[in-house]
Short mmCIF file of C-alpha atoms in Angstrom, two decimals:
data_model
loop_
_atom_site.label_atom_id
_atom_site.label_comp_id
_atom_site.label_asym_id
_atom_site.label_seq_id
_atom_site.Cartn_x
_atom_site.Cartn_y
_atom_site.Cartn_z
CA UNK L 1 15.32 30.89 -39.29
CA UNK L 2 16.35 31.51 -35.63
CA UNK L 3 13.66 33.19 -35.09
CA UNK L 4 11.55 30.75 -37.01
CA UNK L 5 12.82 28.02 -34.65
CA UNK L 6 12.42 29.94 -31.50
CA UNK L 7 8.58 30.37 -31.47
CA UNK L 8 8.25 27.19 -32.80
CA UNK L 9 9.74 25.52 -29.68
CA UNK L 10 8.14 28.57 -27.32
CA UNK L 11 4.61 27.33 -28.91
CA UNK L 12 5.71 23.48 -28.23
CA UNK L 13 6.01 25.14 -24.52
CA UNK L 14 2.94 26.23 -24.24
CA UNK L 15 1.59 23.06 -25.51
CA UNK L 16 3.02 20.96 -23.00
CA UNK L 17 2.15 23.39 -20.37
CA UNK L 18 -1.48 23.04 -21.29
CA UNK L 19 -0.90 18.55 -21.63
CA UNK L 20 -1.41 18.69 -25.36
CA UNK L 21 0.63 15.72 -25.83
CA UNK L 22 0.09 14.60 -29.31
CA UNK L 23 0.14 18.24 -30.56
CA UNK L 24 3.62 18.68 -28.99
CA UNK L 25 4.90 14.94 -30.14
CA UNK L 26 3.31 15.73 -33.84
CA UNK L 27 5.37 19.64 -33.73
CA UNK L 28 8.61 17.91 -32.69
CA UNK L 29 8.71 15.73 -35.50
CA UNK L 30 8.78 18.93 -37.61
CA UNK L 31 11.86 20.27 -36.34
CA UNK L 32 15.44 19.56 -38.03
CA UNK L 33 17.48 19.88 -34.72
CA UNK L 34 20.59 20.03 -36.80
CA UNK L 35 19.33 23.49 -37.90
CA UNK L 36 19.08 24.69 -34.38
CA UNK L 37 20.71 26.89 -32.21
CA UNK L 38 22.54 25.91 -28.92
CA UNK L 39 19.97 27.20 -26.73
CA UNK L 40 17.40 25.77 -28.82
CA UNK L 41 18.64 22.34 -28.53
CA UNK L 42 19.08 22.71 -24.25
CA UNK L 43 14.85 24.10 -24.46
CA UNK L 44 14.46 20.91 -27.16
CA UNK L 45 16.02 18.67 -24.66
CA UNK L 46 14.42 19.72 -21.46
CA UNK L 47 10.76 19.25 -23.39
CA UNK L 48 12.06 15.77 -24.51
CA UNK L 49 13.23 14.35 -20.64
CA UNK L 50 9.89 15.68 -19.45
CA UNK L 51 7.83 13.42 -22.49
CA UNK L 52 10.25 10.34 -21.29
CA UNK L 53 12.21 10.40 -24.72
CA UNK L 54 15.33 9.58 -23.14
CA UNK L 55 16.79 8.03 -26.71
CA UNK L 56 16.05 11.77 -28.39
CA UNK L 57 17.29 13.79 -25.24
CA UNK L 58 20.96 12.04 -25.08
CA UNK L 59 21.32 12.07 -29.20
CA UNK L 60 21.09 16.16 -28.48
CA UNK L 61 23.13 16.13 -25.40
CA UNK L 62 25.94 14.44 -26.90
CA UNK L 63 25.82 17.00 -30.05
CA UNK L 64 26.03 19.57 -27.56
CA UNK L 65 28.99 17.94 -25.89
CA UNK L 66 30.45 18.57 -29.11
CA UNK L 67 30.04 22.02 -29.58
CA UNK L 68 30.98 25.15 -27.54
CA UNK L 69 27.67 25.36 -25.40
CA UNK L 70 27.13 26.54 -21.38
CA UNK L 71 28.96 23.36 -19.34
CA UNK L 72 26.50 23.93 -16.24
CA UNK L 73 23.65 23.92 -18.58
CA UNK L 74 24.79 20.62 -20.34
CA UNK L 75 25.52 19.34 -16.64
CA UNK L 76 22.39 19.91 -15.56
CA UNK L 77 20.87 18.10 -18.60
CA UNK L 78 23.11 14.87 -18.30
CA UNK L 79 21.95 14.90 -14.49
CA UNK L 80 18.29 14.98 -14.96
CA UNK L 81 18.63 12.30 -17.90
CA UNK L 82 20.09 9.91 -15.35
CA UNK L 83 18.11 10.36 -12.57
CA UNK L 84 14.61 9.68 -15.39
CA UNK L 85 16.51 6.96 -16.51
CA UNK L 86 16.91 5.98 -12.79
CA UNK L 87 21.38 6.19 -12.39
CA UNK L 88 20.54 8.32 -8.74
CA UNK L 89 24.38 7.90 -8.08
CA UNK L 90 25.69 9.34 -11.68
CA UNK L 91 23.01 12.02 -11.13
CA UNK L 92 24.22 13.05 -7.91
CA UNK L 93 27.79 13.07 -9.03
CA UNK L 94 26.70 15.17 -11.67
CA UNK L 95 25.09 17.38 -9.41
CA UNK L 96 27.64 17.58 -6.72
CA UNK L 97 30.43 18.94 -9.36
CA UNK L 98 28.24 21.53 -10.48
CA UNK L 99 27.93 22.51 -6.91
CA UNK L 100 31.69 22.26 -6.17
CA UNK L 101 32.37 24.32 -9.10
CA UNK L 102 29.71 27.20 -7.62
CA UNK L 103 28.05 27.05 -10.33
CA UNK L 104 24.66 26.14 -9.05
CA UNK L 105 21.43 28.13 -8.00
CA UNK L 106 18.14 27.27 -5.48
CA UNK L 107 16.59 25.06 -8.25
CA UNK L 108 19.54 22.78 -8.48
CA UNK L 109 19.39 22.12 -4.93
CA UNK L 110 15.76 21.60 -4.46
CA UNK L 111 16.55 19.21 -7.69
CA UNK L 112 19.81 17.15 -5.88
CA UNK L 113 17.00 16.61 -3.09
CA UNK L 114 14.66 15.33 -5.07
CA UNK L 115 17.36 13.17 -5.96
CA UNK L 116 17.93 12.29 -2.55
CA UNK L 117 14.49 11.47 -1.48
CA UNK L 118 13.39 9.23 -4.22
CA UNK L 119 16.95 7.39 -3.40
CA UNK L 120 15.54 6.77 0.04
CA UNK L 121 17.32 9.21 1.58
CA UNK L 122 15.30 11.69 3.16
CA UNK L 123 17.54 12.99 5.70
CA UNK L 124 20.24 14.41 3.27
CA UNK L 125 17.59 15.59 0.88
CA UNK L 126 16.09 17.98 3.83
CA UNK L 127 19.42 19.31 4.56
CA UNK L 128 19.32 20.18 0.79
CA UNK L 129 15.80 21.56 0.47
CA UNK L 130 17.12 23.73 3.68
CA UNK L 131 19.74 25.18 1.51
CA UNK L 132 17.65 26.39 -1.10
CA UNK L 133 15.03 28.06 1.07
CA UNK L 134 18.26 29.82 2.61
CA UNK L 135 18.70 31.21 -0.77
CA UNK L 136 15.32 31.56 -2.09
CA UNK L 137 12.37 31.05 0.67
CA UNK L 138 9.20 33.16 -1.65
CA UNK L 139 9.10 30.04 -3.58
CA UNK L 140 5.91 27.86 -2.24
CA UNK L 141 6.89 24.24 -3.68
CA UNK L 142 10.34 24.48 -1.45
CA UNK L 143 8.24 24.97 1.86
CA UNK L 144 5.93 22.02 0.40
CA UNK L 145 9.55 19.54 -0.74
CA UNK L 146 10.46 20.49 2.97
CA UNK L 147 7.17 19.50 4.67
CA UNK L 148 7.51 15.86 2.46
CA UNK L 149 10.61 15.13 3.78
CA UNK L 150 10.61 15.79 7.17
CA UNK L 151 6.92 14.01 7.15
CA UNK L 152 8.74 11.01 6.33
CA UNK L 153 11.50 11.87 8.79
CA UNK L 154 8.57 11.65 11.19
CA UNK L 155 8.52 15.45 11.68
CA UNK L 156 4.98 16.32 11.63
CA UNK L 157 4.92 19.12 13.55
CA UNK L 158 7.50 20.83 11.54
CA UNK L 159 5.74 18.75 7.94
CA UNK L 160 2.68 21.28 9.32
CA UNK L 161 4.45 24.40 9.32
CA UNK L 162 6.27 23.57 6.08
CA UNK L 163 2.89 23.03 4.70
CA UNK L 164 1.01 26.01 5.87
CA UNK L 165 4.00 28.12 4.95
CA UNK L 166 3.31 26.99 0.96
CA UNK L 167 -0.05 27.70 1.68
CA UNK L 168 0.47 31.23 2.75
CA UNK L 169 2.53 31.75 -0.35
CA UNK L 170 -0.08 30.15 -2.96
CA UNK L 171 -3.22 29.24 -0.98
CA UNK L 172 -4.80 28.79 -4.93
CA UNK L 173 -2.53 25.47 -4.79
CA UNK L 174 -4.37 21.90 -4.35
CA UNK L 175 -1.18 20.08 -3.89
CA UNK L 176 -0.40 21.78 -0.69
CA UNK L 177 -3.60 21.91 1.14
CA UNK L 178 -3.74 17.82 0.04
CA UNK L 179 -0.95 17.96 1.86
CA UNK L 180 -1.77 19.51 4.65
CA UNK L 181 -4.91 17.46 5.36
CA UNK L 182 -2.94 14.25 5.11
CA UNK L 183 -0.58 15.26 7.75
CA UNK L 184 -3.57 16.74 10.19
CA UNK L 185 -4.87 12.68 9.05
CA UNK L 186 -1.88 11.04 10.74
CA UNK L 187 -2.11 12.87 13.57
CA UNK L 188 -5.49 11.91 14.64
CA UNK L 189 -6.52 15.81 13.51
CA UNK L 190 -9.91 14.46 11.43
CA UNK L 191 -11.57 18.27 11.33
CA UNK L 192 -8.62 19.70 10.50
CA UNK L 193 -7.62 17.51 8.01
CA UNK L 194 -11.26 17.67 6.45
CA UNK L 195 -11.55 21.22 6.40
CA UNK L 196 -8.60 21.14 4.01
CA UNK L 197 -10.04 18.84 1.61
CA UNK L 198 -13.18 20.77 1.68
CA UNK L 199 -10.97 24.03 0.98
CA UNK L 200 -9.80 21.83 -2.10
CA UNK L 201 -13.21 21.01 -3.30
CA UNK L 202 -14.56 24.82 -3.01
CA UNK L 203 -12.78 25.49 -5.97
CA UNK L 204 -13.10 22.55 -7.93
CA UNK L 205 -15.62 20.29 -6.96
CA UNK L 206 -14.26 17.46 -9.11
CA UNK L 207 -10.94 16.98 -7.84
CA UNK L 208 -10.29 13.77 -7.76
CA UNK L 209 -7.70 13.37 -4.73
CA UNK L 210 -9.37 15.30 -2.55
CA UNK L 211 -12.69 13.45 -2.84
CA UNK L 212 -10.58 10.27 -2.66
CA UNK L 213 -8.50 11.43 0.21
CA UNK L 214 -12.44 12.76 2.20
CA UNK L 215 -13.86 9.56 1.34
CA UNK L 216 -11.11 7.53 3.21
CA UNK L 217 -11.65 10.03 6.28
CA UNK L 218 -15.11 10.03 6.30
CA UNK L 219 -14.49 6.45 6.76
CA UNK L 220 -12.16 6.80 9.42
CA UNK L 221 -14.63 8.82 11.37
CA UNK L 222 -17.79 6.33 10.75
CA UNK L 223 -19.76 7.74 8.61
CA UNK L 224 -19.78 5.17 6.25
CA UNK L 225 -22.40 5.49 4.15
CA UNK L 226 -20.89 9.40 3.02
CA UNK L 227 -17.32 8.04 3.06
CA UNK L 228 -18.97 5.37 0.53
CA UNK L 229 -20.60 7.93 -1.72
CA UNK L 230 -17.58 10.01 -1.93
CA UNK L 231 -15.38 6.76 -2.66
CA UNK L 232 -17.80 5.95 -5.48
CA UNK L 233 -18.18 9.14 -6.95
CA UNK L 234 -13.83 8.82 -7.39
CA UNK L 235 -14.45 5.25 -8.86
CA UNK L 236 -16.68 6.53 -11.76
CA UNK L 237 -14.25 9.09 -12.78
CA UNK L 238 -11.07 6.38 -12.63
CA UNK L 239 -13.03 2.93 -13.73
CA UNK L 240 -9.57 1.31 -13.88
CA UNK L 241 -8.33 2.27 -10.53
CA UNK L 242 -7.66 -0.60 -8.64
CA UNK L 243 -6.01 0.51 -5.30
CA UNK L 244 -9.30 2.94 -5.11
CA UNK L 245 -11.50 0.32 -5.68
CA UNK L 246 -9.72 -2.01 -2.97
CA UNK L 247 -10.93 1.46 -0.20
CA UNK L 248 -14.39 1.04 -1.76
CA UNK L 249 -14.52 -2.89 -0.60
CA UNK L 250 -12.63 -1.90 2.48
CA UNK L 251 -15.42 0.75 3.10
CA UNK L 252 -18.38 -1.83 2.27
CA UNK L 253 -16.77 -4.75 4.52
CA UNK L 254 -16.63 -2.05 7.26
CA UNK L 255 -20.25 -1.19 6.67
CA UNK L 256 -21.14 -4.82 6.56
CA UNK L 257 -22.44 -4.69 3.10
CA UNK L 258 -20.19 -7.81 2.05
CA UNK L 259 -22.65 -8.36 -1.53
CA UNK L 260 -21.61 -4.96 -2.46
CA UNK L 261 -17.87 -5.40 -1.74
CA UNK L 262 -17.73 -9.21 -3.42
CA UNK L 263 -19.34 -7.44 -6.58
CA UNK L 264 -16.21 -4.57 -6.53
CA UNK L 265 -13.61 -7.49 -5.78
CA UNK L 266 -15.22 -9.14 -9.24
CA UNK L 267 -14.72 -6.05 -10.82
CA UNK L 268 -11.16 -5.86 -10.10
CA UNK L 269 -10.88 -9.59 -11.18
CA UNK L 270 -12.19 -7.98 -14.65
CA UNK L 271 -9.70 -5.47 -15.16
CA UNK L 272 -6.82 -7.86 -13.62
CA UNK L 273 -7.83 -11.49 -12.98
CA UNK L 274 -4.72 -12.52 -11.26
CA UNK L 275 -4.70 -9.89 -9.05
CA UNK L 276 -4.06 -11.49 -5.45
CA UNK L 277 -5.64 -9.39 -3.08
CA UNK L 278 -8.78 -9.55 -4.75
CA UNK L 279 -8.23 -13.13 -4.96
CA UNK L 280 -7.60 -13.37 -0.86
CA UNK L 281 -10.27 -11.07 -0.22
CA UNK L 282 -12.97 -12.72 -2.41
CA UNK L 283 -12.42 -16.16 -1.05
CA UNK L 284 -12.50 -14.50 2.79
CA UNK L 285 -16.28 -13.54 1.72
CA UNK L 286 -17.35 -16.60 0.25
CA UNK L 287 -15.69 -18.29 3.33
CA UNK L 288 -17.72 -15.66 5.00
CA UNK L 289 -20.69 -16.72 3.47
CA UNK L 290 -20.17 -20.51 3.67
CA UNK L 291 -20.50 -20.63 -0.45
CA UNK L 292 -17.62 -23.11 0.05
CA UNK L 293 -17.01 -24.62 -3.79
CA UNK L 294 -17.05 -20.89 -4.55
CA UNK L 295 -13.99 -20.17 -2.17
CA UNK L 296 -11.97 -23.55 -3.07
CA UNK L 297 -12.27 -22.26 -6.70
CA UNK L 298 -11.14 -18.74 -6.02
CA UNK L 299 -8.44 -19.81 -3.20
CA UNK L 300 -7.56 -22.30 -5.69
CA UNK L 301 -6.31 -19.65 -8.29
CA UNK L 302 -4.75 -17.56 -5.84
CA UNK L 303 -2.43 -20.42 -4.50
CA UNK L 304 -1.37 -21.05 -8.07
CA UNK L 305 -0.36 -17.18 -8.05
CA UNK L 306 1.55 -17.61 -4.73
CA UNK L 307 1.96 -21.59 -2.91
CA UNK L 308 4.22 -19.72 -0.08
CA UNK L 309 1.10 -17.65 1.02
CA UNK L 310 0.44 -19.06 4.52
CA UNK L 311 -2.71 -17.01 4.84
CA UNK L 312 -3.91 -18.87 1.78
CA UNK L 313 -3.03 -21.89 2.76
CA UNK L 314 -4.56 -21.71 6.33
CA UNK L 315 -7.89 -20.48 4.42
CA UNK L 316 -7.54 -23.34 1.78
CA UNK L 317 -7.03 -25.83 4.42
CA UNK L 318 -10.19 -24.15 6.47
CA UNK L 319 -12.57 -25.31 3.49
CA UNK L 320 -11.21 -28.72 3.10
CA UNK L 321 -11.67 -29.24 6.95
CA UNK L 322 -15.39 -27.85 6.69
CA UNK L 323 -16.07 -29.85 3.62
CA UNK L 324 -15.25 -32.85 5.50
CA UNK L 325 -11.77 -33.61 3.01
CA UNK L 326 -10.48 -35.37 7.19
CA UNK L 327 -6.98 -36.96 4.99
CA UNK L 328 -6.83 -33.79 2.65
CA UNK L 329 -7.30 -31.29 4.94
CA UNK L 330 -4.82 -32.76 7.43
CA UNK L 331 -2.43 -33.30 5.04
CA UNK L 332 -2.77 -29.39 4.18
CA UNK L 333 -2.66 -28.14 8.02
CA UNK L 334 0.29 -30.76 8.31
CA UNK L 335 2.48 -28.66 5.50
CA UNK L 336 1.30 -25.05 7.19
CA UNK L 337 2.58 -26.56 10.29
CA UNK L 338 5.93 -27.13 9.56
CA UNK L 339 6.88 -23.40 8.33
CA UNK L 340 4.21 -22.10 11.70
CA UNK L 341 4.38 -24.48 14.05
CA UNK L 342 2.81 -22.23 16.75
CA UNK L 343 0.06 -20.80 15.03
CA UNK L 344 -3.08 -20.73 17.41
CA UNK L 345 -5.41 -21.68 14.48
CA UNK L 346 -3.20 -24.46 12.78
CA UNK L 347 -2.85 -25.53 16.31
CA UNK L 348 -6.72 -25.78 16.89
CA UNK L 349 -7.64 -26.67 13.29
CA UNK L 350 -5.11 -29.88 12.89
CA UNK L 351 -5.74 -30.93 16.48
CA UNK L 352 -9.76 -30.97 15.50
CA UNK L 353 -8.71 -32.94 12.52
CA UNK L 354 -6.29 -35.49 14.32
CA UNK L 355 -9.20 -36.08 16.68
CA UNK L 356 -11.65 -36.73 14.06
CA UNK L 357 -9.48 -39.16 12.28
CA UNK L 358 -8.87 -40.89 15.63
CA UNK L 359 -4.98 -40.23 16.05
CA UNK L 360 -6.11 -39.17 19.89
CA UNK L 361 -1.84 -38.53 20.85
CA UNK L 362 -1.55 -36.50 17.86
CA UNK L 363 -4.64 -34.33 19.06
CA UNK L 364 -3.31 -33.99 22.46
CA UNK L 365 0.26 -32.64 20.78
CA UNK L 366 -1.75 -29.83 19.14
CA UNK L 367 -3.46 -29.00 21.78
CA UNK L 368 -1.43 -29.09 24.54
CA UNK L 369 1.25 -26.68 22.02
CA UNK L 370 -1.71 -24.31 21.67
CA UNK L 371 -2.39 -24.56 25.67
CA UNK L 372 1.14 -22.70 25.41
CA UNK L 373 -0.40 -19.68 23.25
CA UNK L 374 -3.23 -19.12 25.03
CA UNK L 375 -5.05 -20.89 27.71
CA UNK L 376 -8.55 -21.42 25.94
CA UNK L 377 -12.21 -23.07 27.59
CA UNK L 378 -12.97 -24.73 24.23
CA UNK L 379 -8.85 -26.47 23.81
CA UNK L 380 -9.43 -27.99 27.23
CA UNK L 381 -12.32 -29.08 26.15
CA UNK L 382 -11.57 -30.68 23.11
CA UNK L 383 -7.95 -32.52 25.21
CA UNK L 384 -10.11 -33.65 28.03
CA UNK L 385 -12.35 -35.11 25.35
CA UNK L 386 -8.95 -36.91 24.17
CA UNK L 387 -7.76 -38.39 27.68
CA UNK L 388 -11.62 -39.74 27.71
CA UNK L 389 -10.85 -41.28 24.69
CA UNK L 390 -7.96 -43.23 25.61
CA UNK L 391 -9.49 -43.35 29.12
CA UNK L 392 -7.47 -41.13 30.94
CA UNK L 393 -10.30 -39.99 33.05
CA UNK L 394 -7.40 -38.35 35.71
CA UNK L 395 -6.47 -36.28 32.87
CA UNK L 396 -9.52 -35.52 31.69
CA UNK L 397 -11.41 -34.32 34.97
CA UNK L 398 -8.20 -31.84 35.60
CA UNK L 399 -9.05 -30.67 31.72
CA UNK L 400 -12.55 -30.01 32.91
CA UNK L 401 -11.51 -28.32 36.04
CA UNK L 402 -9.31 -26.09 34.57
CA UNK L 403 -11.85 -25.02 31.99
CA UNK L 404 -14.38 -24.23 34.52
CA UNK L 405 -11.59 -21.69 36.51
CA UNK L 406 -11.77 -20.00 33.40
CA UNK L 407 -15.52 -20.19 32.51
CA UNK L 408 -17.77 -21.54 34.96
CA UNK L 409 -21.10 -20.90 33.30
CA UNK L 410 -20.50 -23.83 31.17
CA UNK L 411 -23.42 -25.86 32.79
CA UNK L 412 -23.10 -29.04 30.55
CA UNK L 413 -19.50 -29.24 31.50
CA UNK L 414 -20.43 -29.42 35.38
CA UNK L 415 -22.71 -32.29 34.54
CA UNK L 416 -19.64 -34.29 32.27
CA UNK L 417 -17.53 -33.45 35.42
CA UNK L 418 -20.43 -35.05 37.64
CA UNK L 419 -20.21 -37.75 35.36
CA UNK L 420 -16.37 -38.25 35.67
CA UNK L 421 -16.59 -38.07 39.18
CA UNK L 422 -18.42 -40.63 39.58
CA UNK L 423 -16.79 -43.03 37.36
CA UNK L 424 -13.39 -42.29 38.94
CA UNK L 425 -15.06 -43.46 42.40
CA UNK L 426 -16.62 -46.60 40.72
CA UNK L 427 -12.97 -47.32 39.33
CA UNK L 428 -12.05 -46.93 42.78
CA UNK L 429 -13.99 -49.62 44.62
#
């Protein structure tokens, strides 16, 4: 029966080896794990935690518990149960005891900084990994662990080696070259980093990260329209993937093909309407476009997603100020204002707006705070237009003159100061 039992569970290997999922989840149900033998039931377990059948996997580590099994064995069970079922800290402690009690190999330390890492703590995880290479360096995926961590240490000159070393061991692997290429990427290494995604797709012209990760860098470097076709060739093979699709309608906007990128934004509307990047990045196109209904509509949506979004609400309050909305729209820039007082456009925008409806002192206040920000041609124009308004031509020709030290090919503006020359000397005699 052993025996029996044993190739079952080797074949239920094999089968998840290969991803035959329902094969292995239809075999399990087969198996009385009563009838099994300790080692049976630690293989058993190990296949369950890597399905996610956490319920399953602790009913046979507690039988185990109490029976007369292998205690690092069971430890190492309990710890990897935990840290799927996301308890880092009781899975370290786990982990730690087996160490203390030396009863521990490479793979448990390459596992306790895994651990580590996905904790957030890269730093400790590294001085891990660098433990088990002491012990063991012929195994590829420890050079690759080490290059991950000390990537996001910021290392990337030592992320490199760590890379090329797994490559040297296993240059058949994807993962690492991936790797590699993304770290040549960050470092401004474009050739580099392509070469290793084209060393990727020489052996399997259909895998999907590495066309995903060329597109992007094709992109990088300008040429669009083969960053594009790379991008879309990804998109056919994952229909559903939404953070690829949001590089496609980055790679469109950036090749000014904005009917193309509104049609991929609807697309990921389909799959997730309330998706709000989508939502922000449609209504920026039909603001684009001046299809203004069209953005209130889709702006509209997103602000019922998130009201605190100031971007939103600067873009919402854009379209009621170009539809005309004077009381709505300053309302609108009048609630931005108080949570960003000093933003340059609010600044311009509600000044505009306070103009328009005639509150002149209101205007000036914009103005003059955005004259703090950044000393702009077209804001002195607009407050000299004010102190004309409430006839404070002084005020106004020193507007003027100020605007012209910054641009003085504004010809029209040299005739209006002309103009308020010559009225202040009339007001003079």
């Amino acid at each position: 029966m052993k025996d029996f039992h044993s190739d079952r569970i080797s074949s239920i290997l094999t089968m998840l080896e290969s991803g035959e999922y329902e094969q292995v989840i239809e075999q399990l149900t087969k198996i009385d794990i009563n009838s099994l033998q300790n080692d049976e039931k630690i293989v058993l377990t190990k296949i369950y935690l890597s399905l996610g059948f956490m319920d399953q996997a602790r009913m046979i580590i507690q039988q185990l518990k109490n029976v007369e099994t292998n205690f690092s064995d069971l430890q190492r069970l309990e710890a990897e149960l935990e840290y799927k079922e996301g308890d880092y800290d009781h899975a370290i402690a786990i982990m730690h005891d087996l160490v203390e009690n030396e009863e521990y190999d490479d793979y448990d330390l390459v596992f306790i900084s895994q651990i580590y890492f996905d904790d957030g703590l890269p730093e400790v995880a590294y001085r891990y990994i660098q433990k088990a290479l002491n012990l063991n360096s012929k195994i590829p995926f420890y050079h690759y662990q080490k290059g991950l961590y000390a990537f996001e240490m910021g290392n990337i000159k030592e992320a490199l080696e760590s890379f090329q070393e797994a490559i040297k061991l296993d240059p058949a692997e994807p993962l690492y070259h991936l790797a590699l290429g993304e770290a040549y990427y960050s470092l401004g290494q474009f050739e580099e980093a392509l070469e290793e995604y084209d060393e990727v797709l020489k052996k399997n012209s259909e895998q999907e990260e590495a066309l995903y990760l060329k597109g992007l860098l094709l992109v990088q470097m300008g040429d669009l329209d083969e960053g594009i076709r790379y991008l879309k060739k990804v998109a056919k093979m994952q229909p559903e993937n939404i953070e690829l699709m949001i590089s496609l309608v980055d790679a469109y906007e950036r090749n000014h093909d904005h009917t193309k990128a509104q049609a991929v934004l609807k697309k990921i509307l389909q799959i997730d309407e309330y998706y709000l990047p989508a939502l922000k990045r449609l209504g920026e196109i039909y603001i684009y476009q001046k299809e203004w209904q069209k953005a209130k509509e889709i702006l509209n949506k997103a602000l019922e997603i998130d009201p605190d979004d100031l971007t939103l609400q600067v873009m919402y309050a854009k379209i009621l100020k170009t539809y005309g909305d004077v009381k709505e729209a300053i309302q609108q820039y009048e609630l931005i204002h108080q949570n960003a007082p000093y933003e340059e456009e609010i600044c311009e925008n509600l000044g505009d707006l306070y103009l328009k409806a005639g509150e002149v002192e209101k205007a000036i206040q914009c103005y003059e705070k955005q004259l703090e920000i950044v000393q702009d041609p077209k804001i002195l124009n607009q407050l000299a237009a004010c102190y004309a308004e409430i006839k404070d031509y002084q005020k106004a020709l020193s507007m003027i003159e100020q605007s012209l030290v910054l641009d003085d090919s504004q010809e029209q503006l040299l005739l209006i100061k002309e103009q308020f020359l010559d009225l202040l000397k009339s007001q003079e005699i």
